[in-house]
Amino acid sequence: MTKDNKTPSTPPKSPATVTPAAAAPRKKLTLNTTAFQKKLSSISVNNILDEEPDYEKMPSLAKTKRNREKQNKKFKPNLTSSQKIVREVVIPVKISIQELASRMSEKTGDVVKALMKSGVMATANQYIDGDTAELIVTEFGHTPKREEAISLKDEIANYQKSTNSDIKARPPIVTVMGHVDHGKTSLLDALRNTNVTAGESGGITQHIGAYQIQHKNNPITFLDTPGHAAFSNIRSRGANLTDVVVLVVAANDSVKPQTIEAISHAKAAKVPIILAINKMDLPDVDPNIVRNDLLSHEVVVESYSGDVLETEISAVKKTNLDKLLDNILLQIEILDLNVEHNKLAEAIVVESKIETGKGSVATVIIKNGTLKEGDHFTCGSAFGRVRALLDEEGKRVKTAPPGMPVEVLGFDSVPLAGDIMYVMPSEESAKDITEKVKEQKKLENTASVKKSSLEEMMANVSKGEAKKLPIIVKADVQGSLEAIVASLEKVGNDEVKINVIHNAIGAINESDVSLANSAQGIVIGFNIRAIPQARTIAKRDKVDIRYYSIIYELLDDMKKMLSGLLTPDTKEEIIGHAEVRDTFSSSKLGTIAGCFVTNGFVSNSAKIRLVRQGKIIHEGEVGSLKRFKDDVREVRENYECGISFKDYSDILVKDEIEFYITKEVKKEL
Ligand code: GDP
Ligand code: MG
């Protein structure tokens, strides 16, 4: 909090700067109730955050009584009084209603009532976000002053002071991606073993998920990502770890779903792709099929006059690997990989774990500077001092220069993949930054500052910031998919357009959600659902998934979104899912599904969708819902029940039933 020295009349503890009304031009203080209500009704109830009971601050009996008396008085904001003082009220990212009232020197009850009158239910201890608080402050006639979130980046940069010396290129960091079984692991193994000097017979066991090889005296760092989702997860933490993606496509199998996924991830990250057509040792394979198939995904290879470098290789026969490495070196010539080798290191966590005897350890790749034993560092919510550095073979090293993957011992807790590790000049500064990071995270969690991806996009549209809205489309059949993508690309105008960054057939998976998260976009499912793991991540990361079954409704919504007007009259809320474990037939009810409620709850008045292998095969209503022999209205998570549908009987074991309700949403003008 900045203290304003110019106004000594401010009580030292009060964060509000008091400006006597006489000093400032007198503002006309009338409460524009209708406008206020309109504004407030646009605030979603989600802005009200869960109560954070602070038991030390529990009100005394007398205070409770006073509060009750206050609330019994009729709500009339004290706005006409001639002694009204206009305050500059500092608003942080989140604030409790009580605190806000105190900063405005208004009564808590008045603030609560002001919110309540417009349908936002909140109690004094609850937190509201900065936007909501700003409206309240304005309506009470004060001047809001939004507090800038402290930029930790700046603070870290101050500590890390650049030396501007010893600037030279670091080794490129390469990620191998592609469809399962196309030979990623074989290629990484081949590159590594080919590189092992003749003396080391039998190869060496790789110790960590990254390693460096030498090619014509140029070091190249390879990263073994466990999946495409991991690639985007690291990116969504703000770390751009990869300089080049090697896309492995098996010549005998050509382009497959995960090939397309890999292309989308690489493109969204703006990382250049190098193509490796693998398994060329197999008889009768035609690499041109791969080249052709890639054309429809806008990957145009050099031999087709495009700019994607390509090599035909065999990972098992180790043919043409040199040419692939040449291509990598060629590709990075156009990238600026110059970094300061001399400064305090900055590294990115690739993976982390707890190991007995070692404690929390992390594999990191140095991006900038040189990491040394004994260095103090901060890394996400963790901090520590480098106790030991182990190279890819598990050998101890004293220092690690840029581009080098190393295992670091000495973390006080386990960092997350994608967290950035910064070396600090002292233990105090490392601790100080870590504390601030933790505090900010706590704040973000309670304040729910992160809006849903759709809200974020809409806000960017109305601010005029968004030019291209990233959308991922998944559909049940190729025909619909093509029609949707083609129509979506026509939606929009010169200012804003839809950018379909990935489209594919099949259920929405984790990779789709993490791609949407890192690109700050949304996922659209057409006649298709998200798999449970994807739902979990979407909920955690607040990625919007929108389901449609009618193309024009989808296009309509997207058009509205582009004009910043998307406010559907009805909002769908999924209340729970049940899994079909058994089926019985009944002469009266048709098929009865013996179900297990996997999450939420199911209700006999909700609408249902029957989902088989990710595809919606029926939409309708519940016929009967039973616990044992009894009809019931609801069944909760982890309970079994019998369900039949109205006028529908094709239910199979392993089908999933989605229960949803539709809510009316107030339409804005
Ligand atoms: P990943 O799932 O992409 O990591 O694929 P793997 O490296 O595990 O390889 C899958 C299968 O393809 C294994 O049985 C490999 O032996 C085989 N394979 C990989 N590269 C080649 C190759 O160049 N030629 C042939 N014939 N088989 C290969
Ligand atoms: Mg593999």
XYZ file of C-alpha atoms and ligand atoms in Angstrom:
698
model
C 0.000 0.000 0.000
C 1.405 3.385 -0.879
C 1.052 5.951 1.810
C 0.185 9.384 0.661
C 2.357 11.865 2.505
C 0.441 14.848 1.252
C -2.547 14.070 3.383
C -1.417 13.847 6.966
C -5.036 13.931 8.029
C -5.350 10.337 6.882
C -5.522 7.971 9.808
C -2.292 5.991 9.531
C -3.971 2.629 9.183
C -6.624 3.662 6.715
C -5.759 2.833 3.143
C -8.121 5.460 1.823
C -6.786 8.861 1.039
C -9.161 11.462 2.318
C -9.774 14.489 0.231
C -11.938 17.045 1.979
C -14.891 17.844 -0.184
C -13.974 21.496 -0.168
C -10.579 20.844 -1.688
C -11.895 18.797 -4.546
C -14.472 19.982 -7.011
C -17.743 19.036 -5.430
C -19.210 15.984 -7.011
C -22.943 15.697 -7.230
C -23.764 12.796 -5.059
C -26.872 11.133 -6.213
C -27.265 7.436 -6.422
C -28.127 6.403 -9.940
C -29.899 3.288 -8.841
C -31.080 1.997 -12.175
C -27.705 2.289 -13.820
C -26.183 0.761 -10.770
C -28.508 -2.179 -10.856
C -27.931 -2.672 -14.521
C -24.204 -2.742 -13.973
C -24.504 -5.048 -11.058
C -26.768 -7.462 -12.828
C -23.989 -7.893 -15.341
C -21.724 -9.088 -12.598
C -21.948 -12.790 -12.335
C -22.573 -14.351 -8.994
C -19.291 -16.153 -9.475
C -17.603 -12.946 -8.456
C -18.671 -13.677 -4.964
C -16.084 -15.841 -3.490
C -16.200 -18.409 -0.835
C -16.230 -17.145 2.642
C -12.894 -17.056 4.342
C -13.589 -17.312 8.040
C -10.927 -15.641 10.075
C -11.487 -16.974 13.530
C -9.217 -14.465 15.190
C -11.386 -11.730 13.835
C -14.658 -13.223 14.951
C -16.904 -10.372 16.006
C -17.580 -9.847 19.646
C -21.131 -10.136 20.916
C -21.428 -6.387 21.161
C -20.230 -5.976 17.631
C -22.695 -8.544 16.350
C -25.423 -6.661 18.111
C -24.307 -3.359 16.658
C -24.198 -4.916 13.226
C -27.682 -6.292 13.615
C -28.958 -2.889 14.631
C -27.271 -1.349 11.658
C -28.845 -3.827 9.344
C -32.238 -3.282 10.835
C -32.090 0.326 9.801
C -33.444 0.916 6.378
C -30.857 0.972 3.645
C -30.234 4.486 2.585
C -26.738 5.307 1.442
C -25.627 8.408 3.169
C -25.157 10.365 -0.003
C -26.972 13.586 0.503
C -25.233 14.712 3.625
C -23.359 17.942 3.171
C -20.399 16.569 5.104
C -19.959 13.847 2.545
C -16.284 13.274 1.967
C -15.074 11.994 -1.362
C -12.419 9.410 -0.790
C -9.905 7.934 -3.081
C -10.344 4.245 -2.341
C -7.553 1.871 -3.150
C -8.890 -1.394 -4.577
C -6.697 -4.468 -4.667
C -7.380 -7.524 -6.874
C -9.802 -8.815 -4.279
C -11.271 -7.304 -1.180
C -13.658 -8.370 1.531
C -16.881 -6.428 1.727
C -16.053 -5.425 5.279
C -12.680 -4.056 4.260
C -14.175 -2.234 1.296
C -16.770 -0.594 3.520
C -14.076 0.477 5.934
C -11.937 1.930 3.174
C -14.902 3.984 2.001
C -15.909 4.759 5.601
C -19.335 3.470 4.723
C -21.392 1.028 6.720
C -20.777 -2.613 5.906
C -24.498 -3.246 5.990
C -25.055 -0.556 3.381
C -22.554 -2.135 1.052
C -24.066 -5.576 1.585
C -27.510 -4.189 0.919
C -26.374 -2.304 -2.149
C -25.130 -5.585 -3.548
C -28.155 -7.500 -2.342
C -30.635 -5.119 -3.895
C -29.246 -6.030 -7.245
C -29.407 -9.714 -6.622
C -25.807 -10.270 -5.595
C -25.957 -12.099 -2.288
C -22.909 -11.676 -0.158
C -22.044 -11.388 3.490
C -19.589 -9.008 5.098
C -16.804 -11.562 5.250
C -17.035 -12.554 1.637
C -14.622 -11.370 -0.980
C -15.509 -9.612 -4.185
C -13.205 -8.956 -7.093
C -11.738 -5.617 -8.049
C -14.251 -4.932 -10.845
C -17.221 -5.380 -8.561
C -15.590 -3.299 -5.865
C -14.885 -0.522 -8.338
C -18.581 -0.259 -9.225
C -19.553 -0.072 -5.595
C -16.994 2.621 -4.879
C -18.207 4.718 -7.807
C -21.814 4.324 -6.806
C -21.092 5.481 -3.289
C -19.597 8.588 -4.833
C -15.957 7.855 -4.129
C -13.052 7.668 -6.502
C -11.747 4.171 -7.099
C -8.042 3.653 -7.496
C -7.096 0.216 -8.741
C -3.981 -1.142 -7.150
C -1.520 -2.480 -9.633
C -0.610 -6.067 -8.973
C 3.068 -6.076 -8.048
C 5.024 -7.240 -11.004
C 7.203 -9.941 -9.576
C 8.927 -10.210 -12.919
C 10.267 -6.694 -12.526
C 11.345 -7.382 -9.008
C 13.155 -10.533 -10.053
C 14.789 -8.725 -12.946
C 16.069 -6.130 -10.483
C 17.657 -8.806 -8.367
C 18.985 -10.707 -11.345
C 20.768 -7.681 -12.848
C 22.044 -8.440 -16.303
C 25.780 -8.293 -16.898
C 25.568 -7.749 -20.643
C 28.761 -9.720 -20.935
C 29.650 -13.086 -22.363
C 26.669 -13.089 -24.692
C 26.675 -16.092 -26.988
C 24.309 -18.643 -28.469
C 22.951 -21.371 -26.236
C 22.235 -24.873 -27.576
C 18.796 -25.271 -29.143
C 16.143 -27.167 -27.208
C 14.299 -29.681 -29.350
C 11.087 -31.579 -28.553
C 10.166 -34.729 -30.449
C 6.429 -35.088 -31.051
C 4.133 -37.315 -33.077
C 1.588 -40.119 -33.031
C 2.054 -43.048 -30.686
C 4.257 -45.831 -32.099
C 5.591 -43.683 -34.905
C 9.046 -43.981 -33.368
C 9.672 -40.997 -31.068
C 11.389 -43.007 -28.360
C 13.325 -45.050 -30.931
C 14.549 -41.836 -32.545
C 15.635 -40.311 -29.241
C 17.415 -43.543 -28.321
C 19.067 -43.754 -31.721
C 20.302 -40.160 -31.580
C 21.652 -40.673 -28.119
C 23.368 -43.995 -28.697
C 24.853 -42.961 -32.020
C 26.388 -40.163 -30.105
C 27.908 -42.301 -27.408
C 31.630 -42.586 -27.973
C 32.883 -45.960 -29.112
C 34.480 -46.729 -25.761
C 31.170 -46.749 -23.947
C 29.859 -50.026 -25.251
C 26.370 -51.127 -24.381
C 25.045 -47.587 -24.266
C 24.364 -45.613 -21.156
C 21.248 -45.362 -19.128
C 19.548 -42.061 -19.344
C 19.072 -40.525 -15.960
C 16.697 -37.663 -16.663
C 14.043 -36.800 -19.248
C 16.332 -34.617 -21.291
C 19.795 -34.936 -22.733
C 22.342 -33.203 -24.864
C 24.210 -34.544 -27.868
C 27.010 -33.075 -29.949
C 26.598 -32.696 -33.676
C 29.558 -31.297 -35.589
C 30.681 -29.661 -32.348
C 27.304 -28.082 -31.777
C 25.446 -29.170 -28.680
C 21.713 -29.871 -29.146
C 19.382 -30.488 -26.211
C 16.591 -33.020 -26.682
C 13.547 -33.137 -24.530
C 11.540 -36.266 -23.947
C 8.039 -34.945 -23.280
C 5.642 -37.599 -22.068
C 2.776 -36.161 -24.104
C 1.479 -33.241 -26.064
C -0.580 -32.034 -23.132
C 2.639 -31.713 -21.113
C 4.103 -29.531 -23.849
C 1.212 -27.083 -23.627
C 1.022 -27.284 -19.846
C 4.563 -26.015 -19.574
C 3.687 -23.283 -22.032
C 0.574 -22.243 -20.153
C 2.836 -21.446 -17.184
C 4.499 -18.912 -19.415
C 7.622 -20.889 -20.161
C 8.610 -21.308 -23.750
C 10.962 -24.191 -23.489
C 11.150 -25.497 -27.041
C 12.958 -23.900 -29.969
C 12.190 -26.580 -32.564
C 9.666 -29.425 -32.784
C 10.721 -32.568 -34.625
C 7.513 -34.124 -35.948
C 7.896 -37.857 -36.354
C 5.509 -39.459 -38.855
C 5.781 -43.156 -39.713
C 5.848 -43.629 -43.473
C 3.662 -46.722 -43.256
C 0.973 -45.029 -41.174
C 1.087 -41.384 -42.306
C -0.844 -38.615 -40.550
C -2.832 -39.771 -37.513
C -4.821 -37.898 -34.794
C -1.835 -37.236 -32.540
C 0.172 -36.035 -35.541
C -2.476 -33.372 -36.083
C -2.520 -32.637 -32.367
C 1.262 -32.164 -32.387
C 1.031 -29.769 -35.337
C -1.604 -27.697 -33.531
C 0.446 -27.520 -30.345
C 3.592 -26.506 -32.224
C 1.748 -23.890 -34.261
C -0.004 -22.416 -31.240
C 3.400 -22.127 -29.580
C 4.823 -20.585 -32.776
C 7.630 -23.138 -32.758
C 9.017 -24.216 -36.152
C 8.419 -27.821 -37.191
C 10.967 -30.116 -38.776
C 9.572 -33.255 -40.362
C 11.122 -36.676 -39.858
C 9.465 -39.347 -41.991
C 10.344 -42.482 -40.062
C 10.373 -46.231 -40.748
C 11.739 -45.753 -44.254
C 13.415 -49.136 -43.901
C 10.052 -50.878 -44.247
C 9.318 -52.305 -47.701
C 6.869 -50.554 -50.035
C 6.469 -47.325 -48.117
C 5.794 -44.082 -49.952
C 6.942 -40.953 -48.076
C 4.975 -38.790 -50.528
C 1.756 -39.978 -48.924
C 2.978 -38.344 -45.705
C 3.937 -35.155 -47.551
C 0.539 -35.008 -49.217
C -1.422 -35.745 -46.074
C 0.419 -32.982 -44.270
C -0.618 -30.428 -46.879
C -4.167 -30.331 -45.546
C -2.747 -29.381 -42.151
C -0.769 -26.530 -43.591
C 2.543 -28.243 -43.151
C 4.199 -27.773 -46.524
C 7.599 -29.410 -46.902
C 10.497 -27.920 -48.832
C 10.289 -30.380 -51.699
C 6.732 -29.095 -52.186
C 7.984 -25.503 -52.180
C 7.101 -24.974 -48.541
C 9.376 -24.007 -45.670
C 9.271 -27.143 -43.535
C 12.591 -28.978 -43.552
C 12.242 -32.726 -44.015
C 14.270 -35.896 -43.709
C 13.436 -39.503 -44.494
C 14.876 -41.563 -41.690
C 14.898 -44.937 -40.060
C 15.283 -44.832 -36.304
C 16.002 -48.562 -36.014
C 18.484 -48.673 -38.913
C 19.892 -45.290 -37.865
C 19.807 -43.948 -41.393
C 19.867 -40.249 -42.222
C 20.024 -39.161 -38.578
C 22.915 -36.861 -39.478
C 20.763 -35.144 -42.035
C 18.035 -34.618 -39.463
C 20.555 -33.023 -37.102
C 21.866 -30.864 -39.968
C 18.321 -29.671 -40.509
C 17.988 -28.747 -36.849
C 21.147 -26.661 -37.041
C 19.888 -25.087 -40.251
C 16.551 -24.227 -38.684
C 18.059 -22.560 -35.638
C 20.231 -20.291 -37.744
C 17.236 -18.019 -38.096
C 16.463 -18.084 -34.385
C 18.109 -15.785 -31.920
C 19.451 -18.034 -29.211
C 21.921 -15.548 -27.782
C 21.897 -15.363 -24.009
C 24.113 -14.085 -21.239
C 26.247 -16.908 -19.964
C 27.551 -14.900 -17.068
C 24.472 -13.809 -15.177
C 22.503 -15.448 -12.381
C 20.775 -18.413 -13.946
C 17.208 -18.742 -15.126
C 16.014 -22.300 -15.739
C 12.765 -24.088 -16.551
C 11.519 -27.122 -14.651
C 10.897 -30.073 -16.959
C 9.939 -32.594 -14.322
C 10.080 -32.934 -10.559
C 9.707 -35.597 -7.897
C 10.506 -36.544 -4.329
C 13.303 -39.069 -4.052
C 14.249 -40.849 -0.872
C 17.583 -39.610 0.373
C 17.574 -36.656 -2.015
C 14.346 -34.881 -1.069
C 12.628 -32.730 -3.664
C 14.517 -32.849 -6.938
C 13.789 -31.297 -10.308
C 15.152 -31.649 -13.788
C 15.649 -28.207 -15.219
C 16.998 -26.808 -18.448
C 19.055 -23.649 -18.148
C 17.720 -20.884 -20.376
C 19.961 -18.033 -19.393
C 23.041 -17.575 -17.211
C 24.963 -20.318 -15.470
C 23.663 -22.359 -12.551
C 26.195 -23.157 -9.851
C 26.369 -25.304 -6.771
C 25.517 -23.212 -3.725
C 23.257 -20.809 -5.642
C 20.165 -19.543 -3.828
C 17.037 -19.689 -5.918
C 13.296 -19.191 -6.055
C 11.095 -21.402 -8.223
C 7.312 -21.065 -8.212
C 6.218 -21.731 -4.647
C 9.518 -23.396 -3.820
C 12.906 -22.007 -2.957
C 16.226 -23.425 -1.894
C 19.947 -23.629 -2.373
C 21.615 -25.826 -4.971
C 23.026 -28.720 -2.940
C 24.165 -30.677 -5.962
C 23.848 -30.666 -9.739
C 23.682 -33.988 -11.577
C 24.048 -34.307 -15.330
C 22.012 -36.632 -17.547
C 24.136 -39.608 -16.547
C 23.817 -38.888 -12.852
C 27.359 -37.516 -12.553
C 27.947 -34.540 -10.318
C 28.817 -31.256 -11.979
C 29.756 -27.927 -10.410
C 28.078 -25.659 -12.954
C 25.469 -25.867 -15.686
C 25.613 -23.449 -18.644
C 22.662 -22.380 -20.832
C 20.928 -25.208 -22.722
C 22.150 -27.881 -20.343
C 19.643 -30.183 -18.661
C 20.521 -30.935 -15.037
C 18.942 -32.457 -12.003
C 18.922 -30.015 -9.107
C 18.967 -31.077 -5.468
C 18.098 -28.615 -2.723
C 14.461 -27.592 -3.209
C 12.475 -27.011 -0.021
C 9.361 -28.396 -1.753
C 8.474 -29.922 -5.099
C 8.171 -27.371 -7.920
C 5.824 -27.874 -10.894
C 6.789 -28.625 -14.469
C 6.948 -25.290 -16.248
C 7.880 -23.305 -13.137
C 10.750 -20.956 -13.747
C 13.727 -21.157 -11.435
C 15.539 -17.883 -10.808
C 18.857 -17.671 -9.027
C 18.853 -14.880 -6.463
C 21.804 -13.006 -5.003
C 21.007 -14.098 -1.449
C 18.919 -16.410 0.681
C 16.816 -13.460 1.866
C 15.954 -12.316 -1.641
C 15.078 -15.888 -2.665
C 12.801 -16.261 0.333
C 11.321 -12.823 -0.188
C 10.315 -13.506 -3.798
C 8.976 -16.965 -2.940
C 6.816 -15.506 -0.187
C 5.448 -12.950 -2.611
C 4.746 -15.613 -5.222
C 2.902 -17.665 -2.627
C 0.915 -14.677 -1.527
C -0.060 -13.822 -5.063
C -1.123 -17.409 -5.704
C -3.236 -17.411 -2.576
C -4.825 -14.185 -3.673
C -5.540 -15.524 -7.127
C -7.128 -18.612 -5.659
C -9.411 -16.777 -3.274
C -10.144 -13.921 -5.608
C -10.709 -16.230 -8.505
C -9.097 -13.484 -10.533
C -8.748 -15.738 -13.521
C -11.875 -15.398 -15.557
C -13.167 -18.291 -17.586
C -11.572 -18.469 -20.996
C -14.794 -17.355 -22.681
C -15.182 -14.346 -20.372
C -11.560 -13.527 -21.040
C -12.078 -13.663 -24.778
C -15.239 -11.592 -24.628
C -13.508 -8.989 -22.503
C -10.650 -8.814 -24.997
C -13.123 -8.360 -27.843
C -14.903 -5.495 -26.155
C -11.597 -3.854 -25.264
C -10.653 -4.194 -28.906
C -7.591 -6.216 -27.997
C -8.482 -9.547 -29.507
C -7.840 -9.923 -33.180
C -8.105 -13.659 -33.477
C -10.111 -15.831 -31.141
C -8.503 -19.232 -30.741
C -11.009 -22.072 -30.938
C -10.625 -25.822 -30.844
C -13.340 -27.824 -32.563
C -14.053 -31.477 -31.918
C -16.900 -33.256 -33.697
C -18.378 -36.698 -34.131
C -18.001 -37.039 -37.886
C -15.707 -35.619 -40.564
C -18.581 -34.067 -42.530
C -19.818 -31.879 -39.680
C -16.268 -31.015 -38.679
C -15.384 -29.724 -42.124
C -18.631 -27.784 -42.410
C -18.126 -26.171 -39.000
C -14.508 -25.229 -39.563
C -15.256 -23.777 -42.994
C -18.171 -21.707 -41.661
C -16.275 -20.551 -38.578
C -13.489 -19.197 -40.697
C -15.996 -17.010 -42.523
C -17.440 -15.578 -39.313
C -16.012 -12.248 -38.269
C -14.749 -9.124 -39.978
C -11.499 -7.285 -40.572
C -11.056 -6.553 -36.892
C -11.883 -9.841 -35.235
C -11.764 -13.308 -36.629
C -12.077 -16.823 -35.396
C -8.929 -18.856 -35.566
C -9.546 -22.591 -35.442
C -6.235 -23.699 -33.969
C -7.089 -27.369 -33.860
C -9.862 -29.537 -35.194
C -10.342 -33.257 -35.046
C -12.858 -36.040 -34.718
C -13.430 -37.640 -31.343
C -14.081 -36.862 -27.707
C -12.504 -33.765 -26.119
C -9.311 -34.875 -24.386
C -6.714 -33.374 -22.032
C -4.570 -32.272 -24.928
C -7.430 -30.158 -26.326
C -8.022 -28.492 -22.977
C -4.364 -27.744 -22.323
C -4.028 -26.355 -25.843
C -7.033 -24.098 -25.243
C -5.602 -23.055 -21.899
C -2.218 -22.053 -23.256
C -3.775 -20.308 -26.266
C -6.438 -18.662 -24.048
C -9.201 -20.026 -26.214
C -12.265 -22.193 -25.896
C -13.164 -25.740 -26.896
C -16.266 -26.564 -28.887
C -17.758 -30.041 -28.857
C -20.185 -30.872 -31.615
C -22.240 -33.964 -30.774
C -19.296 -34.948 -28.654
C -18.383 -34.753 -24.951
C -15.224 -34.307 -22.970
C -13.625 -37.294 -21.322
C -13.634 -37.108 -17.490
C -9.918 -36.209 -17.220
C -10.414 -33.355 -19.664
C -13.417 -32.138 -17.674
C -11.325 -32.095 -14.519
C -8.554 -30.008 -16.063
C -11.044 -27.693 -17.734
C -12.662 -27.054 -14.384
C -9.313 -26.461 -12.704
C -7.949 -24.169 -15.414
C -11.296 -22.515 -16.144
C -11.261 -23.444 -19.773
C -14.675 -23.098 -21.371
C -16.067 -26.084 -23.167
C -19.240 -25.378 -25.142
C -21.374 -28.170 -26.483
C -23.579 -27.924 -29.543
C -25.664 -30.256 -31.609
C -27.006 -27.783 -34.168
C -24.575 -26.048 -36.485
C -26.461 -22.790 -36.891
C -26.747 -22.405 -33.121
C -23.011 -22.841 -32.869
C -22.378 -20.252 -35.592
C -24.896 -17.889 -34.075
C -23.181 -18.042 -30.715
C -19.796 -17.458 -32.292
C -21.098 -14.423 -34.152
C -22.486 -13.043 -30.930
C -19.203 -13.747 -29.249
C -17.337 -11.731 -31.858
C -19.610 -8.788 -31.339
C -19.144 -9.176 -27.607
C -22.828 -9.874 -27.158
C -22.902 -13.483 -26.182
C -25.524 -13.765 -23.490
C -27.592 -16.839 -24.103
C -31.093 -16.764 -22.594
C -30.592 -20.164 -21.137
C -27.451 -21.499 -19.653
C -26.884 -25.162 -19.353
C -25.528 -26.548 -16.136
C -24.302 -30.108 -15.937
C -25.231 -31.446 -12.509
C -23.756 -34.914 -12.613
C -22.801 -38.068 -14.441
C -23.700 -41.702 -13.993
C -22.038 -44.725 -15.485
C -24.095 -47.672 -16.727
C -22.849 -50.817 -14.979
C -25.625 -53.239 -15.914
C -28.877 -53.312 -17.851
C -32.204 -55.089 -17.290
C -35.366 -55.116 -19.300
C -38.720 -54.382 -17.845
C -41.993 -54.864 -19.688
C -43.267 -51.612 -18.223
C -40.230 -49.293 -18.347
C -38.179 -50.695 -21.205
C -34.447 -50.894 -20.500
C -33.451 -50.096 -16.942
C -29.827 -49.145 -16.518
C -28.122 -50.115 -13.280
C -25.951 -47.062 -12.729
C -23.283 -45.658 -10.450
C -23.255 -41.917 -9.915
C -19.650 -40.944 -10.657
C -19.890 -37.240 -9.852
C -22.359 -34.586 -8.779
C -25.873 -35.929 -8.438
C -28.599 -37.183 -10.711
C -32.187 -36.050 -10.608
C -35.403 -37.348 -12.106
C -36.338 -33.867 -13.241
C -33.087 -33.161 -15.074
C -32.547 -33.625 -18.760
C -30.192 -36.319 -19.923
C -27.753 -37.123 -22.645
C -26.619 -40.658 -23.304
C -22.949 -40.711 -24.243
C -21.304 -43.754 -25.784
C -17.530 -43.600 -26.337
C -17.603 -39.833 -26.255
C -20.471 -39.512 -28.728
C -23.950 -38.347 -27.824
C -26.407 -40.942 -29.033
C -29.573 -39.780 -27.325
C -30.960 -36.667 -25.659
C -34.128 -36.765 -23.635
C -35.670 -37.106 -20.215
C -35.591 -39.482 -17.306
C -38.422 -42.007 -17.210
C -37.795 -43.323 -13.731
C -35.107 -43.027 -11.102
C -34.978 -45.721 -8.438
C -32.963 -46.634 -5.361
C -33.635 -50.336 -4.847
C -37.397 -50.617 -5.360
C -38.239 -47.043 -4.456
C -38.755 -44.107 -6.777
C -36.508 -41.244 -5.690
C -35.961 -37.671 -6.822
C -32.223 -37.518 -6.501
C -29.249 -39.815 -6.079
C -25.895 -38.505 -4.929
C -22.323 -39.204 -5.987
C -20.961 -42.681 -5.213
C -24.413 -44.255 -4.929
C -26.032 -46.786 -7.197
C -29.415 -46.375 -8.815
C -31.691 -47.661 -11.543
C -32.488 -45.328 -14.408
C -34.819 -45.645 -17.356
C -35.452 -43.089 -20.093
C -38.669 -41.771 -21.545
C -39.321 -43.486 -24.858
C -35.799 -44.772 -25.284
C -34.288 -48.167 -24.605
C -30.959 -48.518 -26.369
C -28.688 -48.386 -23.314
C -25.503 -50.406 -23.051
C -23.103 -51.192 -20.241
C -20.286 -48.552 -20.034
C -22.495 -45.825 -21.506
C -22.343 -42.570 -19.611
C -25.417 -40.559 -18.705
C -25.003 -36.823 -18.378
C -27.603 -34.973 -16.310
C -28.130 -31.275 -16.917
C -30.547 -28.514 -16.167
C -31.147 -25.340 -18.116
C -31.249 -22.076 -16.247
C -32.786 -18.841 -17.390
C -30.238 -16.096 -17.685
C -31.317 -12.493 -17.545
C -30.926 -10.960 -20.948
C -28.953 -7.765 -21.171
C -29.873 -4.931 -23.424
P 6.748 -43.933 -29.921
O 5.459 -44.413 -29.348
O 6.523 -42.854 -30.945
O 7.762 -43.549 -28.898
O 7.326 -45.148 -30.794
P 8.477 -46.174 -30.409
O 9.808 -45.531 -30.552
O 8.154 -46.795 -29.116
O 8.333 -47.192 -31.614
C 7.172 -47.950 -31.843
C 7.477 -49.164 -32.639
O 7.947 -48.815 -33.927
C 8.577 -50.024 -31.998
O 8.235 -51.367 -32.153
C 9.800 -49.682 -32.829
O 10.691 -50.747 -32.885
C 9.202 -49.411 -34.191
N 10.042 -48.490 -34.941
C 10.476 -47.284 -34.545
N 11.245 -46.736 -35.503
C 11.289 -47.601 -36.527
C 11.938 -47.617 -37.802
O 12.637 -46.692 -38.205
N 11.720 -48.697 -38.597
C 10.950 -49.737 -38.211
N 10.827 -50.754 -39.037
N 10.349 -49.768 -37.010
C 10.509 -48.728 -36.174
Mg 7.518 -43.473 -26.770
